[in-house]
Short mmCIF file of C-alpha atoms and ligand atoms in Angstrom, two decimals:
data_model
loop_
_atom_site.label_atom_id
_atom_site.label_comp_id
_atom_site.label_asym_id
_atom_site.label_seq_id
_atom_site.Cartn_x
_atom_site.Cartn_y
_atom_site.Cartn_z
CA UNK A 750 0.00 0.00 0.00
CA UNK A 751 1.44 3.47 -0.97
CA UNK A 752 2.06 6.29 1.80
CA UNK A 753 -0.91 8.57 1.93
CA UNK A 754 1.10 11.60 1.13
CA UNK A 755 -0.70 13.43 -1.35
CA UNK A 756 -1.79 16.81 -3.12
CA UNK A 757 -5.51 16.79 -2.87
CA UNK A 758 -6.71 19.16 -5.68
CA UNK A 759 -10.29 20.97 -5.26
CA UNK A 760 -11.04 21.56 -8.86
CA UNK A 761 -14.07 23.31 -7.72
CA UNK A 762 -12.41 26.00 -5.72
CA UNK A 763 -9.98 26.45 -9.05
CA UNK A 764 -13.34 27.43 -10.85
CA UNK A 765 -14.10 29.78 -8.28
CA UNK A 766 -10.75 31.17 -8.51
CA UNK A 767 -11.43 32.00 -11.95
CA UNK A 768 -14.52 33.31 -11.49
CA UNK A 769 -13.21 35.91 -9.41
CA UNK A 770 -10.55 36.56 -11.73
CA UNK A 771 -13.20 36.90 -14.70
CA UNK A 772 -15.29 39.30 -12.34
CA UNK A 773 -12.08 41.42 -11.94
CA UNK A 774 -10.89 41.40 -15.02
CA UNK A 775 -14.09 43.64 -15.69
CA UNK A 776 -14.18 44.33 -19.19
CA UNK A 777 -11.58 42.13 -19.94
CA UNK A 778 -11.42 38.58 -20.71
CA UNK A 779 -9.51 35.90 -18.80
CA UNK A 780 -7.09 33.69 -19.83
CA UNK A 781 -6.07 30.95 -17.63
CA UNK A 782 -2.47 30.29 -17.40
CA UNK A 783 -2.38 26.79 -16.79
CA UNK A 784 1.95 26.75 -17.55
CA UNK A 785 4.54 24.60 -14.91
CA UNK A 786 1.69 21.89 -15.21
CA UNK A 787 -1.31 23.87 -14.12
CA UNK A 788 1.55 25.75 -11.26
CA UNK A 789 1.55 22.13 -10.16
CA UNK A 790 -1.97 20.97 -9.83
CA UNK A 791 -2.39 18.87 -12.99
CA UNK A 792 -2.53 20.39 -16.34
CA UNK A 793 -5.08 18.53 -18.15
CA UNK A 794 -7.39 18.18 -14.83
CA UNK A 795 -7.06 22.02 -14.43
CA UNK A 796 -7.15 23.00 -18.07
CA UNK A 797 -10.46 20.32 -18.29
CA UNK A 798 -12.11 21.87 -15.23
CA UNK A 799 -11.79 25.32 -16.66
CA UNK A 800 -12.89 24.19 -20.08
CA UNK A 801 -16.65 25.08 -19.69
CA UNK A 802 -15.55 29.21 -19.02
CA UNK A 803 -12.36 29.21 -19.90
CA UNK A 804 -12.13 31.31 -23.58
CA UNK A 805 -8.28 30.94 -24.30
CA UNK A 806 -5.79 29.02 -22.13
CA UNK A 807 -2.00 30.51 -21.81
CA UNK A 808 1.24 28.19 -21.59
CA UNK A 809 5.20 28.78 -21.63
CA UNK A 810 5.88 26.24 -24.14
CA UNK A 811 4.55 24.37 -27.04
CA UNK A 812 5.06 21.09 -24.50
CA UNK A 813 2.39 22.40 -22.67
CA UNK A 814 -0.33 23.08 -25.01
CA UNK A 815 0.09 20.17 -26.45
CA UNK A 816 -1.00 18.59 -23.24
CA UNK A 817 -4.26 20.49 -23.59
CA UNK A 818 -4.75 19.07 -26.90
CA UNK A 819 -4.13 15.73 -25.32
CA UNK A 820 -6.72 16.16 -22.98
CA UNK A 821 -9.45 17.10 -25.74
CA UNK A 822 -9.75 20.50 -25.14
CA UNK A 823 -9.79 23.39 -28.60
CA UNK A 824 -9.33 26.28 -27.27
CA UNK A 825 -6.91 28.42 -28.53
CA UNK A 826 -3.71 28.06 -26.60
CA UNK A 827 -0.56 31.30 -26.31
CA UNK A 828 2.48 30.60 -25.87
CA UNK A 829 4.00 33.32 -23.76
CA UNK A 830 7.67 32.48 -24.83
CA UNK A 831 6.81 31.87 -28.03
CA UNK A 832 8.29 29.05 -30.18
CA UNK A 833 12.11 28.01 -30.15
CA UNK A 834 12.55 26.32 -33.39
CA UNK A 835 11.08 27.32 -36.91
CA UNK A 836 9.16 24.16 -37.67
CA UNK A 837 7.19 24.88 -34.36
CA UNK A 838 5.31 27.40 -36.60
CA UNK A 839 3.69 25.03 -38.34
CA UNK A 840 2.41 22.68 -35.41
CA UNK A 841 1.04 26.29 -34.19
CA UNK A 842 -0.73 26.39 -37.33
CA UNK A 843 -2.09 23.29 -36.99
CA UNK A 844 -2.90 23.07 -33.24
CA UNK A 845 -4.30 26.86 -32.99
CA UNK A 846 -1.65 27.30 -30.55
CA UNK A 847 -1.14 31.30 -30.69
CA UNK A 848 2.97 31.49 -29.93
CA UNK A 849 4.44 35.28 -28.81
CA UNK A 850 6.81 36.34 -31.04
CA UNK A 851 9.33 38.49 -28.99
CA UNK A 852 12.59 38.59 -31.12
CA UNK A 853 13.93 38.94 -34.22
CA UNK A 854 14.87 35.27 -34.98
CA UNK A 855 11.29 34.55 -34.28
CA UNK A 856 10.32 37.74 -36.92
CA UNK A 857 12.50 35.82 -39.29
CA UNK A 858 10.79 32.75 -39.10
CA UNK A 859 7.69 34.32 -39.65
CA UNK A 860 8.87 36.12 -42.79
CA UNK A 861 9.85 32.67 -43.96
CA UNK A 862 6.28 32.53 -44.29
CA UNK A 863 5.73 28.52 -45.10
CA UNK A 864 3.17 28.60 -42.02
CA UNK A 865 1.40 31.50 -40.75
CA UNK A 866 -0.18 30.50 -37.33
CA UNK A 867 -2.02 33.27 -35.66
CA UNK A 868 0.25 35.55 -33.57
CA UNK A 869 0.89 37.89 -30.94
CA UNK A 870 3.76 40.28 -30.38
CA UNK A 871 5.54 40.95 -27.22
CA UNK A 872 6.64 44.96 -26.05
CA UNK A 873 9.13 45.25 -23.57
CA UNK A 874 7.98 47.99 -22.02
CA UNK A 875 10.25 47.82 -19.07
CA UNK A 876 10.64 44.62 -17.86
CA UNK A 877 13.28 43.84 -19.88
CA UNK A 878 13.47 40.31 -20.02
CA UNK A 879 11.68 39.88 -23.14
CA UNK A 880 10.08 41.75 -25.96
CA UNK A 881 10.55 44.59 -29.04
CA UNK A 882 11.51 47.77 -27.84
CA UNK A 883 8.52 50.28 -27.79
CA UNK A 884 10.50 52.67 -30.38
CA UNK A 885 10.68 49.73 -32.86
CA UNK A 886 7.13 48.73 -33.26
CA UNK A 887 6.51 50.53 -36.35
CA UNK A 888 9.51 48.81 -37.98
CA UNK A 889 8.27 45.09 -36.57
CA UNK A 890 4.79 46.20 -38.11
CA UNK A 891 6.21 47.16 -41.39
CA UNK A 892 7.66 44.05 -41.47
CA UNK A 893 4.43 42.02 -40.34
CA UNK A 894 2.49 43.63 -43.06
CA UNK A 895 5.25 42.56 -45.72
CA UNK A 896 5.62 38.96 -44.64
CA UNK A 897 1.07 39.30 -45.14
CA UNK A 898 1.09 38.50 -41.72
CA UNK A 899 -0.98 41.50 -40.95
CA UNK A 900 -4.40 39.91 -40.48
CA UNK A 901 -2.52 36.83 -38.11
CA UNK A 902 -1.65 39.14 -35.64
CA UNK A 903 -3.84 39.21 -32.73
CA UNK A 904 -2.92 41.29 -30.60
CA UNK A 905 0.30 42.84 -28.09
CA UNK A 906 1.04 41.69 -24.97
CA UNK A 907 3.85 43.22 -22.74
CA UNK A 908 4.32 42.13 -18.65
CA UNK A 909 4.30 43.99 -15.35
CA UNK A 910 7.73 43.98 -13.34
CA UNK A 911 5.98 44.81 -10.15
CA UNK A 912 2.51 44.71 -10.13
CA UNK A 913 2.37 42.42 -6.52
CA UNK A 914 3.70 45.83 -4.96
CA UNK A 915 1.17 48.23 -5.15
CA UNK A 916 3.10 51.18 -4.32
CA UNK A 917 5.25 51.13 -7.08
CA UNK A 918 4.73 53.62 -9.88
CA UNK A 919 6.11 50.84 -12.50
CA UNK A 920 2.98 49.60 -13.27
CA UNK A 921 1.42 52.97 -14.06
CA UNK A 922 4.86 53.91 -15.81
CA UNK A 923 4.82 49.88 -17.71
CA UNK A 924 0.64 50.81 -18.51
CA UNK A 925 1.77 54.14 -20.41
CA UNK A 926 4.15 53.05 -22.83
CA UNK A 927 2.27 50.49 -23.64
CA UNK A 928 -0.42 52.20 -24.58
CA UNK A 929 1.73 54.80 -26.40
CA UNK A 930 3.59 52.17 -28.41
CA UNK A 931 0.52 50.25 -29.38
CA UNK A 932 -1.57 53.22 -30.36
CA UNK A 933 -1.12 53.52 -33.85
CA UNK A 934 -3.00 49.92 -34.15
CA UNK A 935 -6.79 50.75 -32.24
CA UNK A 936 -7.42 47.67 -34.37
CA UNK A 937 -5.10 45.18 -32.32
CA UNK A 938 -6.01 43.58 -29.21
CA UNK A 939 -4.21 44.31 -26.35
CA UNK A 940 -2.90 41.94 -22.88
CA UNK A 941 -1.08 43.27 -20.14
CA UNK A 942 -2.00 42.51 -16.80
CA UNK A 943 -1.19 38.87 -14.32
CA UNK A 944 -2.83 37.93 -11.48
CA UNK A 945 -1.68 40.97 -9.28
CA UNK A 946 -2.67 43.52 -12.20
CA UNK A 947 -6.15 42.36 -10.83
CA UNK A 948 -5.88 43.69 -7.16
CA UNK A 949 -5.18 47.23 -8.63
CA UNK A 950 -8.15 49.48 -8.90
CA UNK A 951 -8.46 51.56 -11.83
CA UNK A 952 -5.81 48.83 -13.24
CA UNK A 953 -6.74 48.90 -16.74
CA UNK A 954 -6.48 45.58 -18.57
CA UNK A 955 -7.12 45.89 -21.96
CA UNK A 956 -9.04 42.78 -23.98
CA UNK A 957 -6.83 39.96 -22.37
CA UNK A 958 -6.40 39.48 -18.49
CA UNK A 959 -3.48 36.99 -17.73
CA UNK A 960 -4.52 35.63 -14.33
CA UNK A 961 -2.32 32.61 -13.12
CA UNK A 962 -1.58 32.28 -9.47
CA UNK A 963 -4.99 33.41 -8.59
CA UNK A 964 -6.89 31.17 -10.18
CA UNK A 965 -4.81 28.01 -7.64
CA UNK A 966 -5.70 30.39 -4.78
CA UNK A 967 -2.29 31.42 -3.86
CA UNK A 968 -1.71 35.65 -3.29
CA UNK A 969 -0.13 37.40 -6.20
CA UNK A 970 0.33 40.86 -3.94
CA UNK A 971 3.07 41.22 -1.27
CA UNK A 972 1.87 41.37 2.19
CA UNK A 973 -1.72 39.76 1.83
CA UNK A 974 -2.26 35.85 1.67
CA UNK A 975 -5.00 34.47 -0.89
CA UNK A 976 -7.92 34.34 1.29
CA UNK A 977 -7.52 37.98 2.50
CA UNK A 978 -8.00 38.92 -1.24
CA UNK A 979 -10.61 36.57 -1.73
CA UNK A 980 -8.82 33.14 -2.71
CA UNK A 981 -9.49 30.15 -2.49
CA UNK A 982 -6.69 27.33 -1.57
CA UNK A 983 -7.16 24.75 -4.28
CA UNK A 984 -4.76 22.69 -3.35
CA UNK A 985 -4.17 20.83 0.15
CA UNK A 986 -0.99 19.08 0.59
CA UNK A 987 -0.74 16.56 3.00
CA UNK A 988 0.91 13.38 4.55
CA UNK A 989 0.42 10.88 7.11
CA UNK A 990 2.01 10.80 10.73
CA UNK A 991 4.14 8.16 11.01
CA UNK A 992 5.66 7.77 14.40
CA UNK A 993 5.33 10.00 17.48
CA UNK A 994 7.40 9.83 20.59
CA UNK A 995 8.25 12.29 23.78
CA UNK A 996 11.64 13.95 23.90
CA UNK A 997 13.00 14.57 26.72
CA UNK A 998 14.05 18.32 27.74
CA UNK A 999 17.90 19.30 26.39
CA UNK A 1000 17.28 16.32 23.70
CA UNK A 1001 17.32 17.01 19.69
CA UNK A 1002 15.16 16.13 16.81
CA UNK A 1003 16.63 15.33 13.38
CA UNK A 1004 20.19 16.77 11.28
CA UNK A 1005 22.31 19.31 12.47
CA UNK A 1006 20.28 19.39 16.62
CA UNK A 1007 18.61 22.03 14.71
CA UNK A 1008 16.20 21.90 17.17
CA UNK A 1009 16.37 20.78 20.77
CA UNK A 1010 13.76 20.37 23.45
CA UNK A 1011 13.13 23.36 26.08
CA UNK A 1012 11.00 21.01 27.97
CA UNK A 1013 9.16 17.49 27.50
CA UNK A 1014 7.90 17.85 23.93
CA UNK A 1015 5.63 14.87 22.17
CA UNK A 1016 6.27 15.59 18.98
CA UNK A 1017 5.74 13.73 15.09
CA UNK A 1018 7.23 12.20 12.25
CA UNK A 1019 5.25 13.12 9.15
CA UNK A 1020 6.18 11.38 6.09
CA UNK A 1021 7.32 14.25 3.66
CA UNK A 1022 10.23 16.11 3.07
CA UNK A 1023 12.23 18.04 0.40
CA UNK A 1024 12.39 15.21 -2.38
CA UNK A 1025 8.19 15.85 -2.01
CA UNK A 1026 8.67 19.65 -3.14
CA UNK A 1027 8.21 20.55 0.58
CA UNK A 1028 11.14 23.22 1.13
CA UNK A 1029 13.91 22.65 3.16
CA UNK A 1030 14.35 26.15 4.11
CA UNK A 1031 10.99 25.66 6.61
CA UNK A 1032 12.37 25.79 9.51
CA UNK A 1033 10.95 25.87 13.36
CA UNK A 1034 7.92 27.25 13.65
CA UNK A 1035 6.45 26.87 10.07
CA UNK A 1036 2.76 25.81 10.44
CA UNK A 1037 1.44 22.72 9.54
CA UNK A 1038 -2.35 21.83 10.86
CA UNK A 1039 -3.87 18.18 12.26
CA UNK A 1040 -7.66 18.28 12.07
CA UNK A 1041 -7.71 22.14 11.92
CA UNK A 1042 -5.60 22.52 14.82
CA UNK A 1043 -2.16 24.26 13.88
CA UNK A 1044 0.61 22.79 14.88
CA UNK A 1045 4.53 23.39 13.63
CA UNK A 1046 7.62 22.37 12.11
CA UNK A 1047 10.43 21.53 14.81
CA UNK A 1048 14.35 21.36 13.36
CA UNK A 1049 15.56 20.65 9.71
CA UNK A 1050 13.06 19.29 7.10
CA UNK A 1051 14.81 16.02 5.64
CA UNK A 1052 14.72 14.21 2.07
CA UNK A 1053 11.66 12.43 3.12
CA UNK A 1054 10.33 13.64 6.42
CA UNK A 1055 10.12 16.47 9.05
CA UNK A 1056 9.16 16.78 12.19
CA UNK A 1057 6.39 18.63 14.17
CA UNK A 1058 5.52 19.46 17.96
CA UNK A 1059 2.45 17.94 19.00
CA UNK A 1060 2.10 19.77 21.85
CA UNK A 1061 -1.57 21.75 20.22
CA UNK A 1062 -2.34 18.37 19.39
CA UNK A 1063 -2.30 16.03 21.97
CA UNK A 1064 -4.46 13.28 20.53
CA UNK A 1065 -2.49 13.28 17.52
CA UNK A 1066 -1.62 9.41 17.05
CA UNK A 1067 0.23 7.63 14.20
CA UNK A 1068 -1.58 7.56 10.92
CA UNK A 1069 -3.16 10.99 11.23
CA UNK A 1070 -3.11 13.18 8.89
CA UNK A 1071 -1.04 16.51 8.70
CA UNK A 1072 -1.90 18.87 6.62
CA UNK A 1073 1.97 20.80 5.18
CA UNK A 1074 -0.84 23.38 3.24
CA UNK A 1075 -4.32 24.15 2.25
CA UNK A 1076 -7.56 25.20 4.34
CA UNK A 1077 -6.03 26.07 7.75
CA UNK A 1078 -2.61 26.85 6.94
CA UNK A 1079 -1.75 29.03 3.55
CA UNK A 1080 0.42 27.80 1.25
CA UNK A 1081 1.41 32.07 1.76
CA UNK A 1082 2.00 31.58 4.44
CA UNK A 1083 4.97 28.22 4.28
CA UNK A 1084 5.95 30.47 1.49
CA UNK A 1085 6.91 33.11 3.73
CA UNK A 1086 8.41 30.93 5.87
CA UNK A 1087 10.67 29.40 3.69
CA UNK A 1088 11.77 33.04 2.08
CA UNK A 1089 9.67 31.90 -0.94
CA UNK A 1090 6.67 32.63 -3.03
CA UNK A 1091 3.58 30.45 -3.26
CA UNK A 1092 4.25 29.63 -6.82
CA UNK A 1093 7.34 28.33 -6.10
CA UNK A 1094 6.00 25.69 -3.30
CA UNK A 1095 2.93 25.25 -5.79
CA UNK A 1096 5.18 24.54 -8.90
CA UNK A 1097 8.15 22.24 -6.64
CA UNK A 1098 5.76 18.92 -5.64
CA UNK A 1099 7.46 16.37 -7.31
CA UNK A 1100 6.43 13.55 -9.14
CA UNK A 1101 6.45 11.84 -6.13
CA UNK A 1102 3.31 12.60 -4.34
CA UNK A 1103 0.12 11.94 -6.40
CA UNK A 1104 -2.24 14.63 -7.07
CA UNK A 1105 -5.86 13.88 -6.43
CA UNK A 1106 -8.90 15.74 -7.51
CA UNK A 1107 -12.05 16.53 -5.97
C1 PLP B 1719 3.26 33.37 -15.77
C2 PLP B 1719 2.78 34.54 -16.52
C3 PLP B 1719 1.56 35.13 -16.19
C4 PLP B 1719 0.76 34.76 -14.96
O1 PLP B 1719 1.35 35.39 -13.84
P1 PLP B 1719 0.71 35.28 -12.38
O2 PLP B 1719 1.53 36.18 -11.54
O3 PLP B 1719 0.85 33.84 -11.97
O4 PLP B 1719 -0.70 35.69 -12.51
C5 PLP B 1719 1.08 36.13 -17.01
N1 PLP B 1719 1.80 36.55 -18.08
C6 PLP B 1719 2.99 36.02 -18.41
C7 PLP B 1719 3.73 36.54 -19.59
C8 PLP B 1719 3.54 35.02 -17.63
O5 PLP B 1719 4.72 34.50 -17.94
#
């Protein structure tokens, strides 16, 4: 019989997610980024449970979509980096898959012209990880309507640097010259803002909305978890207690005496650890929850278990089940512990654990 560690998905609570996104996105419509295997729930169960609402689904990599297509879904699918061989074009063609161009190789291929999927063009407008600079649209245009690629282009789509910090004016500063650059072409559509871009009032978001963390309930702004903005957790990770003992005062638990007993502490083995995805840098005092009642981590996390006081939870016997992240404790919340970011923990289960959906 396997260990009952697992990642219990609520696909339910993902459509709520989305619903909320959809709601804030206003005017806008949503697509769902589903990319890093649905941020580690599942890509075809997420992409599937989303299917009904979803208008346009958003990936990283041609990998990806083609999962969607596996699963028996047609909705167009973006590629947000676009495609990294020329051939790929014509499997975009194909598919529907919608690939970003964002540099000139990928402006060459396209002027190749032996396949013409439908496109959209990337403008760094101050990210500066990817994208045409603003000042040489026109020229990238001029060279669209050349190649008679004019009427494949869908629309521009450019990225927010800091849009989870809502006091920086880069978002307002990222909104203008994007609207500058792309003015010239009313005709165009237009996609700019991620999940955080949706916390912003008066945030305008053009035709597209890129929601992704959102929608699996984890908080795209700094200093507020999901829930406070509305989230739901969709995903609860959890694993089974496997031993528990008493140790004595001035005794360690676990690698390093990272941690060592003040006084008589029961305390639990829970059958997890880093090779699950659960981070290593969680150290005393990150919550973890048994039957709603929080409880936390005691000395260094190992490959496959960590520790917890018990001392909250003094019925807790052997074969219980801890919860690492979901309802009670926010996966914000490890995050912060760990000096990470929910979509890091979301994205880092490993094969190992099985997801399963509800
Ligand atoms: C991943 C990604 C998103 C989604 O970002 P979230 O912060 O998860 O909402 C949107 N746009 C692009 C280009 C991305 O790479």
């Amino acid at each position: 019989m396997p260990r009952s560690t697992a990642a219990c998905i609520d696909l339910e609570a993902l459509k709520r997610n989305y619903r909320t996104a959809a709601e804030r996105a206003g005017s806008a419509r949503a697509m769902a980024v589903v990319k890093a295997d649905g941020y580690g729930h599942g890509i075809a169960q997420v992409a599937s449970a989303l299917a009904d609402v979803v208008p346009r689904y958003a990936v990283a990599c041609i990998e990806e979509a083609l999962a969607i297509r596996a699963a028996g879904l047609d909705q167009p699918v973006v590629l947000l980096q676009g495609v990294h061989a020329r051939g790929d074009l014509a499997d975009c063609e194909c598919s529907n898959f919608e690939p970003v161009l964002h540099n000139e190789k990928q402006l060459e291929w396209l002027e190749q012209g032996d396949h013409m999927p439908r496109f959209w063009l990337k403008v760094n407008t101050g990210m500066n990880r990817l994208g045409f600079w603003p000042d040489d649209l026109q020229a990238v245009m001029a060279r669209v309507e050349k190649a008679g690629a004019g009427s494949r282009l869908l629309g521009f789509v450019s990225h927010f640097a800091c849009a989870d910090d809502a006091s920086s004016t880069m978002t307002a500063a990222q909104t203008a010259v994007f609207e500058t650059a792309t003015s010239a072409w009313p005709g165009v559509m237009k996609s700019l803002g991620n999940s955080a871009a949706h916390f912003i009032s008066g945030q305008p978001l053009f035709d597209w909305s890129r929601p992704g963390i959102m929608l699996y309930g984890g908080s795209p702004v700094v200093g507020k978890t999901g829930p406070e903005l509305g989230l739901e957790p969709v995903m609860s990770l959890e694993a089974p207690l496997i031993t528990t003992r008493v140790v004595r005062a001035g005794e360690a638990v676990g690698y390093g005496r990272a941690w060592v007993a003040e006084r008589d502490t029961r305390m639990g083995m829970v059958a997890i650890g880093y090779a699950d995805g659960y981070p290593r840098h969680a150290g005393t005092g990150t919550p973890a929850a048994i039957d709603s009642q929080r409880i936390r981590l005691i000395g260094r996390v190992s490959m496959d278990m960590l520790a917890v006081d018990l001392s909250n939870a003094p019925d807790a016997s052997e074969g219980d089940r801890v919860e690492l992240w979901g309802k009670t404790v926010g996966v914000d919340e490890v995050a912060a512990c760990a000096g990470t970011i929910s979509y890091e923990l979301l994205t880092g289960i490993t094969s190992r654990v099985p997801r399963i959906y509800i």
